[in-house]
CSV table of C-alpha atoms in Angstrom, one decimal:
chain,number,residue,atom,x,y,z
N,9,MET,CA,-17.9,-132.4,93.1
N,10,LEU,CA,-18.7,-136.0,92.5
N,11,ASP,CA,-19.5,-137.5,89.1
N,12,VAL,CA,-23.3,-137.3,88.5
N,13,ARG,CA,-23.3,-141.1,88.0
N,14,VAL,CA,-21.8,-141.6,91.5
N,15,GLU,CA,-24.5,-139.3,92.9
N,16,THR,CA,-27.1,-141.4,91.2
N,17,PHE,CA,-25.5,-144.6,92.6
N,18,LEU,CA,-25.6,-143.2,96.2
N,19,THR,CA,-29.2,-142.2,95.8
N,20,VAL,CA,-30.1,-145.7,94.6
N,21,CYS,CA,-28.2,-147.1,97.6
N,22,ARG,CA,-30.2,-145.0,100.0
N,23,THR,CA,-33.6,-145.8,98.4
N,24,MET,CA,-32.9,-149.3,97.1
N,25,ASN,CA,-35.4,-148.4,94.4
N,26,TYR,CA,-34.7,-147.0,90.9
N,27,THR,CA,-38.1,-145.3,90.7
N,28,ARG,CA,-37.7,-143.5,94.0
N,29,ALA,CA,-34.1,-142.6,93.2
N,30,ALA,CA,-35.3,-141.0,89.9
N,31,GLU,CA,-37.9,-139.0,91.7
N,32,GLN,CA,-35.4,-137.7,94.2
N,33,LEU,CA,-32.9,-136.8,91.5
N,34,HIS,CA,-35.6,-135.3,89.2
N,35,ILE,CA,-34.5,-137.5,86.3
N,36,THR,CA,-36.1,-140.4,84.4
N,37,GLN,CA,-35.8,-144.0,85.6
N,38,PRO,CA,-34.0,-145.0,82.3
N,39,ALA,CA,-31.5,-142.3,83.1
N,40,VAL,CA,-30.9,-143.9,86.5
N,41,SER,CA,-30.4,-147.3,84.9
N,42,GLN,CA,-28.0,-145.8,82.3
N,43,HIS,CA,-25.9,-144.2,85.1
N,44,ILE,CA,-25.6,-147.5,87.0
N,45,ARG,CA,-24.7,-149.4,83.8
N,46,ALA,CA,-22.0,-146.8,83.0
N,47,LEU,CA,-20.5,-147.3,86.5
N,48,GLU,CA,-20.6,-151.1,86.1
N,49,GLU,CA,-18.8,-150.8,82.8
N,50,ARG,CA,-16.2,-148.5,84.3
N,51,TYR,CA,-15.4,-150.8,87.2
N,52,GLY,CA,-16.1,-154.1,85.4
N,53,ALA,CA,-18.4,-155.3,88.1
N,54,THR,CA,-22.1,-155.7,88.9
N,55,LEU,CA,-23.2,-153.3,91.6
N,56,PHE,CA,-26.7,-154.5,92.3
N,57,ARG,CA,-28.6,-157.8,92.3
N,58,SER,CA,-32.2,-158.7,92.7
N,59,GLN,CA,-33.7,-161.0,95.3
N,60,GLY,CA,-37.3,-161.4,94.5
N,61,LYS,CA,-38.7,-157.8,94.6
N,62,ARG,CA,-35.8,-156.6,96.7
N,63,LEU,CA,-32.8,-154.7,95.3
N,64,LEU,CA,-29.5,-155.6,97.0
N,65,LEU,CA,-25.9,-154.4,96.8
N,66,THR,CA,-23.3,-156.9,95.6
N,67,GLU,CA,-19.9,-157.1,97.4
N,68,SER,CA,-18.5,-154.8,94.7
N,69,GLY,CA,-21.4,-152.4,95.2
N,70,GLN,CA,-20.9,-152.3,98.9
N,71,LEU,CA,-17.2,-151.5,98.4
N,72,LEU,CA,-18.1,-148.7,96.0
N,73,PHE,CA,-20.8,-147.4,98.4
N,74,ARG,CA,-18.4,-147.2,101.3
N,75,THR,CA,-15.8,-145.3,99.3
N,76,ALA,CA,-18.3,-143.0,97.5
N,77,ALA,CA,-20.1,-142.1,100.7
N,78,ALA,CA,-16.9,-140.9,102.3
N,79,MET,CA,-16.0,-139.0,99.1
N,80,HIS,CA,-19.5,-137.4,99.1
N,81,HIS,CA,-19.2,-136.3,102.7
N,82,ASP,CA,-15.7,-134.9,102.2
N,83,ALA,CA,-16.8,-133.0,99.1
N,84,LEU,CA,-19.6,-131.3,101.1
N,85,ARG,CA,-17.2,-130.4,103.9
N,86,LEU,CA,-14.6,-129.1,101.5
N,87,ARG,CA,-17.1,-126.9,99.7
N,88,GLU,CA,-18.2,-125.5,103.1
N,89,ALA,CA,-14.6,-124.9,104.1
N,90,ILE,CA,-13.9,-123.0,100.9
N,91,ARG,CA,-17.0,-120.9,101.3
N,92,LYS,CA,-16.4,-120.1,104.9
N,93,GLU,CA,-12.6,-119.9,105.0
N,94,ASN,CA,-12.7,-116.9,107.2
N,95,ALA,CA,-15.9,-117.6,109.0
N,96,ARG,CA,-16.7,-119.6,112.2
N,97,ARG,CA,-16.0,-123.3,112.0
N,98,HIS,CA,-19.0,-125.7,112.1
N,99,LEU,CA,-19.1,-129.1,113.7
N,100,ARG,CA,-22.1,-131.4,113.0
N,101,PHE,CA,-22.2,-134.7,114.9
N,102,GLY,CA,-24.7,-137.1,116.4
N,103,ALA,CA,-24.9,-139.0,119.7
N,104,THR,CA,-27.2,-141.7,121.0
N,105,LEU,CA,-29.6,-140.7,123.7
N,106,THR,CA,-27.6,-142.1,126.6
N,107,ILE,CA,-24.4,-140.5,125.4
N,108,GLY,CA,-26.0,-137.2,124.5
N,109,GLU,CA,-27.8,-136.7,127.7
N,110,TYR,CA,-25.5,-138.3,130.3
N,111,ILE,CA,-22.0,-138.3,128.8
N,112,MET,CA,-21.5,-135.3,126.6
N,113,PRO,CA,-22.3,-132.2,128.8
N,114,ALA,CA,-18.9,-132.0,130.5
N,115,PRO,CA,-16.9,-132.8,127.3
N,116,LEU,CA,-18.9,-130.2,125.3
N,117,LEU,CA,-18.3,-127.6,128.0
N,118,ARG,CA,-14.6,-128.2,127.7
N,119,LEU,CA,-14.6,-127.9,123.9
N,120,LEU,CA,-16.6,-124.7,124.0
N,121,GLU,CA,-14.2,-123.2,126.6
N,122,ARG,CA,-11.3,-124.1,124.4
N,123,GLU,CA,-12.9,-123.2,121.1
N,124,PRO,CA,-15.4,-120.4,121.9
N,125,ASP,CA,-16.0,-119.5,118.2
N,126,ILE,CA,-16.9,-122.9,117.1
N,127,GLN,CA,-20.5,-123.6,116.0
N,128,LEU,CA,-21.8,-126.9,117.2
N,129,TYR,CA,-24.8,-128.9,116.0
N,130,MET,CA,-25.5,-132.2,117.9
N,131,LEU,CA,-28.3,-134.5,117.1
N,132,THR,CA,-29.5,-137.2,119.5
N,133,SER,CA,-31.1,-140.3,118.0
N,134,ASN,CA,-30.6,-144.0,118.0
N,135,THR,CA,-27.6,-145.7,116.5
N,136,ARG,CA,-29.4,-146.9,113.3
N,137,GLU,CA,-30.6,-143.4,112.5
N,138,LEU,CA,-27.2,-141.8,113.2
N,139,LEU,CA,-25.4,-144.2,110.9
N,140,LYS,CA,-28.0,-143.4,108.2
N,141,LEU,CA,-27.3,-139.7,108.5
N,142,LEU,CA,-23.6,-140.3,108.6
N,143,ASP,CA,-23.9,-142.2,105.3
N,144,GLN,CA,-25.9,-139.4,103.8
N,145,GLY,CA,-23.2,-136.8,104.7
N,146,GLU,CA,-25.5,-135.0,107.1
N,147,LEU,CA,-23.1,-135.6,110.0
N,148,ASP,CA,-19.3,-135.3,110.4
N,149,PHE,CA,-19.1,-138.1,113.0
N,150,ALA,CA,-21.2,-139.9,115.6
N,151,ILE,CA,-20.7,-141.3,119.0
N,152,VAL,CA,-22.8,-144.4,119.4
N,153,GLU,CA,-23.3,-147.3,121.8
N,154,GLY,CA,-24.9,-149.7,119.3
N,155,TYR,CA,-23.2,-152.1,116.9
N,156,PHE,CA,-22.0,-151.1,113.4
N,157,ASP,CA,-20.3,-152.4,110.3
N,158,LYS,CA,-16.6,-152.0,111.1
N,159,GLN,CA,-15.7,-152.2,107.4
N,160,ALA,CA,-17.7,-149.1,106.6
N,161,TYR,CA,-16.4,-146.8,109.4
N,162,ASP,CA,-13.1,-145.8,111.1
N,163,SER,CA,-13.6,-145.7,114.8
N,164,LEU,CA,-12.1,-145.0,118.2
N,165,VAL,CA,-13.2,-146.2,121.6
N,166,TYR,CA,-14.6,-143.1,123.3
N,167,CYS,CA,-15.1,-144.6,126.7
N,168,THR,CA,-16.3,-147.9,128.3
N,169,GLN,CA,-19.2,-148.2,130.7
N,170,ARG,CA,-20.8,-150.8,132.9
N,171,TYR,CA,-24.2,-152.1,131.8
N,172,PHE,CA,-26.4,-153.8,134.4
N,173,PRO,CA,-30.0,-154.4,135.5
N,174,VAL,CA,-31.8,-152.2,138.1
N,175,CYS,CA,-35.1,-152.2,140.0
N,176,ALA,CA,-36.8,-150.2,142.7
N,177,PRO,CA,-35.5,-150.9,146.2
N,178,GLU,CA,-38.7,-152.7,147.3
N,179,HIS,CA,-39.3,-154.6,144.0
N,180,ALA,CA,-40.8,-158.0,144.6
N,181,PHE,CA,-39.3,-160.5,142.2
N,182,VAL,CA,-41.5,-163.4,140.9
N,183,ARG,CA,-38.7,-165.8,141.9
N,184,PRO,CA,-35.2,-165.6,143.4
N,185,VAL,CA,-32.8,-164.0,141.1
N,186,ARG,CA,-29.2,-165.2,140.6
N,187,ARG,CA,-28.9,-165.5,136.8
N,188,LEU,CA,-30.0,-163.5,133.8
N,189,GLU,CA,-32.6,-166.0,133.0
N,190,ASP,CA,-34.3,-165.5,136.4
N,191,LEU,CA,-35.3,-162.1,135.2
N,192,LEU,CA,-37.5,-163.4,132.4
N,193,GLU,CA,-40.6,-163.5,134.6
N,194,GLU,CA,-40.3,-159.7,135.3
N,195,ARG,CA,-41.7,-156.8,133.3
N,196,LEU,CA,-38.9,-155.4,131.1
N,197,LEU,CA,-39.0,-151.7,130.3
N,198,VAL,CA,-36.8,-151.2,127.3
N,199,ARG,CA,-36.0,-148.7,124.5
N,200,GLU,CA,-37.2,-149.2,120.9
N,201,PRO,CA,-35.6,-151.5,118.3
N,202,GLY,CA,-32.5,-149.8,116.8
N,203,SER,CA,-31.5,-148.2,120.1
N,204,GLY,CA,-27.9,-148.9,121.1
N,205,THR,CA,-29.0,-149.6,124.7
N,206,ARG,CA,-31.4,-152.3,123.5
N,207,ASN,CA,-28.8,-153.7,121.1
N,208,VAL,CA,-26.5,-154.5,124.0
N,209,LEU,CA,-29.2,-156.3,125.9
N,210,GLU,CA,-30.2,-158.2,122.8
N,211,ARG,CA,-26.6,-159.4,122.3
N,212,ALA,CA,-26.3,-160.5,125.9
N,213,LEU,CA,-29.5,-162.5,125.5
N,214,GLU,CA,-28.6,-163.9,122.1
N,215,VAL,CA,-25.5,-165.7,123.5
N,216,ARG,CA,-28.0,-167.6,125.8
N,217,ASN,CA,-30.4,-168.3,122.9
N,218,LEU,CA,-32.8,-165.8,124.3
N,219,GLY,CA,-34.3,-162.6,123.2
N,220,VAL,CA,-36.4,-159.6,124.5
N,221,ARG,CA,-39.4,-161.6,123.4
N,222,ASN,CA,-38.7,-164.2,126.1
N,223,PHE,CA,-39.6,-161.8,128.9
N,224,ARG,CA,-43.1,-162.4,130.1
N,225,ARG,CA,-44.0,-158.8,129.7
N,226,VAL,CA,-42.3,-156.1,127.7
N,227,THR,CA,-42.9,-152.3,127.6
N,228,GLU,CA,-41.1,-150.4,124.9
N,229,LEU,CA,-40.5,-146.7,125.5
N,230,GLY,CA,-38.5,-144.0,123.6
N,231,SER,CA,-37.4,-142.1,126.7
N,232,LEU,CA,-34.7,-143.0,129.1
N,233,ASN,CA,-36.1,-140.7,131.8
N,234,LEU,CA,-39.6,-142.2,131.5
N,235,ILE,CA,-38.1,-145.7,131.8
N,236,LYS,CA,-36.2,-144.6,134.9
N,237,SER,CA,-39.2,-143.0,136.5
N,238,LEU,CA,-41.3,-146.1,135.9
N,239,VAL,CA,-38.6,-148.4,137.3
N,240,CYS,CA,-38.3,-146.2,140.4
N,241,ALA,CA,-42.0,-146.5,140.9
N,242,GLY,CA,-41.8,-150.3,140.8
N,243,ALA,CA,-43.3,-150.9,137.4
N,244,GLY,CA,-40.6,-153.4,136.4
N,245,ILE,CA,-36.9,-153.8,135.7
N,246,SER,CA,-34.6,-152.3,133.1
N,247,PHE,CA,-30.9,-152.3,132.1
N,248,PHE,CA,-28.9,-149.1,132.2
N,249,TYR,CA,-25.3,-147.7,131.9
N,250,GLN,CA,-23.8,-146.5,135.2
N,251,PRO,CA,-23.9,-142.7,134.4
N,252,VAL,CA,-27.6,-142.9,133.6
N,253,VAL,CA,-28.6,-144.2,137.0
N,254,GLN,CA,-25.7,-143.0,139.2
N,255,ARG,CA,-27.8,-140.4,141.1
N,256,GLU,CA,-30.7,-142.8,141.6
N,257,LEU,CA,-28.4,-145.5,143.0
N,258,GLU,CA,-26.7,-143.0,145.3
N,259,SER,CA,-30.0,-141.7,146.6
N,260,GLY,CA,-31.5,-145.1,147.0
N,261,ARG,CA,-34.3,-144.7,144.5
N,262,LEU,CA,-32.9,-147.6,142.5
N,263,ARG,CA,-30.7,-150.6,143.3
N,264,GLU,CA,-28.6,-152.8,141.1
N,265,ILE,CA,-29.7,-156.4,140.6
N,266,PRO,CA,-26.6,-158.5,141.1
N,267,LEU,CA,-26.2,-161.4,138.6
N,268,GLU,CA,-23.7,-164.3,138.8
N,269,ASP,CA,-23.6,-164.9,135.1
N,270,CYS,CA,-23.8,-161.5,133.5
N,271,SER,CA,-21.2,-158.8,133.7
N,272,ILE,CA,-21.2,-156.3,130.8
N,273,ASP,CA,-18.7,-153.6,130.0
N,274,HIS,CA,-19.6,-151.9,126.8
N,275,ASP,CA,-17.6,-149.5,124.6
N,276,PHE,CA,-19.1,-146.2,123.4
N,277,THR,CA,-17.6,-145.6,119.9
N,278,PHE,CA,-16.6,-142.4,118.1
N,279,LEU,CA,-16.8,-143.1,114.4
N,280,TRP,CA,-16.8,-141.6,110.9
N,281,ARG,CA,-16.9,-142.7,107.3
N,282,ARG,CA,-13.9,-144.9,106.4
N,283,GLY,CA,-11.3,-143.3,104.2
N,284,SER,CA,-12.3,-139.7,105.0
N,285,LEU,CA,-9.8,-137.0,104.2
N,286,PHE,CA,-10.6,-135.4,107.5
N,287,ALA,CA,-9.7,-138.4,109.6
N,288,ALA,CA,-6.9,-136.5,111.5
N,289,ASP,CA,-9.4,-133.8,112.5
N,290,TYR,CA,-11.8,-136.4,113.8
N,291,ARG,CA,-9.1,-138.2,115.9
N,292,ALA,CA,-8.1,-134.9,117.4
N,293,ILE,CA,-11.7,-133.9,118.2
N,294,CYS,CA,-12.3,-137.3,119.8
N,295,PHE,CA,-9.3,-136.9,122.0
N,296,LEU,CA,-10.4,-133.4,123.1
N,297,LEU,CA,-13.9,-134.6,123.9
N,298,ARG,CA,-12.5,-137.5,125.8
N,299,GLN,CA,-10.5,-135.1,128.0
N,300,GLY,CA,-13.7,-133.7,129.4
N,301,LEU,CA,-14.8,-137.1,130.8
N,302,PRO,CA,-14.6,-137.7,134.5
N,303,PHE,CA,-13.4,-141.2,133.8
N,304,PRO,CA,-10.9,-140.8,130.8
N,305,PRO,CA,-9.7,-144.2,129.5
N,306,GLU,CA,-6.5,-144.7,127.5
N,307,ALA,CA,-6.9,-143.1,124.1
N,308,VAL,CA,-6.2,-145.8,121.5
N,309,ASP,CA,-7.7,-146.0,118.1
N,310,SER,CA,-8.9,-149.2,116.3
N,311,GLY,CA,-5.4,-149.7,114.9
N,312,GLY,CA,-3.7,-149.3,118.3
N,313,GLU,CA,-2.4,-145.8,117.7
N,314,ASN,CA,-2.0,-143.8,120.9
N,315,LEU,CA,-3.8,-140.5,120.7
N,316,HIS,CA,-2.2,-138.5,123.4
N,317,ASN,CA,-0.9,-136.0,120.8
N,318,GLY,CA,-4.5,-134.9,120.1
N,319,ASP,CA,-3.9,-131.4,121.4
N,320,ARG,CA,-1.0,-131.0,119.1
N,321,ILE,CA,-2.8,-132.3,116.0
N,322,PHE,CA,-5.8,-130.1,116.7
N,323,SER,CA,-3.8,-127.0,117.2
N,324,GLU,CA,-1.7,-127.6,114.0
N,325,ARG,CA,-4.9,-128.0,112.0
N,326,LYS,CA,-6.7,-125.2,113.7
N,327,LYS,CA,-6.8,-123.0,110.6
N,328,GLU,CA,-8.5,-125.7,108.6
N,329,SER,CA,-12.3,-125.9,108.7
N,330,LEU,CA,-13.8,-128.5,111.0
């Protein structure tokens, strides 16, 4: 169990407001302030600073948050493991919409065949929300396509996918298209801000001093299938990963828009809180899930460690709670 002052610190980090933290913890605001001061005295550093009306973490505060968040999650898992030592194992994780709907079915089938007694809980959401839930200890790990703070998480490359623009076969372009900038006259159908799919497009545009706002017309939608249907019907263009539109490309309902200056291969990332005691389990689970892919890449972690011993690691730790 974490020190109550650390619990208070984590709550303030989540709310960035002493009053709301006090309400969530059912204590007074002076008590929250006292807990934070006690931690600052213990570590000899200021944890928060004010910028106008905003409360921000200092560098020391960010370091404590990364460490304490991992400890908080591990404490929850350890308590669950002790309570359910002889019960079925539970695995809680998140995946972005693209990964959850188009990448995970085959890997999850393989995992369930190998571990029939495991109880799985998978949440699909955008990268921003999944990282938030990971920080709060609600998820064990996440598989995301969006960008993240590499200092806050340990990670493995899960797989790499092509990312490219598509349109309906008979789509009439406003002007001849050879470069990414030539698409700006088209209607862009795109996911909401915070979506990993959108983040990749925004990065590709950013290096050209452009943004989504530079498209003449933009339609934001929260459903990949709805975006695909509208693009197939000729409503505009969009950018997708290969597995998402593979069937439509093969059937001729969509076609790729070739560009001379834009070729994107993007990593999908398996990540968990940095410093977790369960890191070996997560590495093994990542490897097992990757074995179910129809296009398995070389399994190498962020430090270059080869993960082909994942089966062995997983089997050796089999009696421990996931």
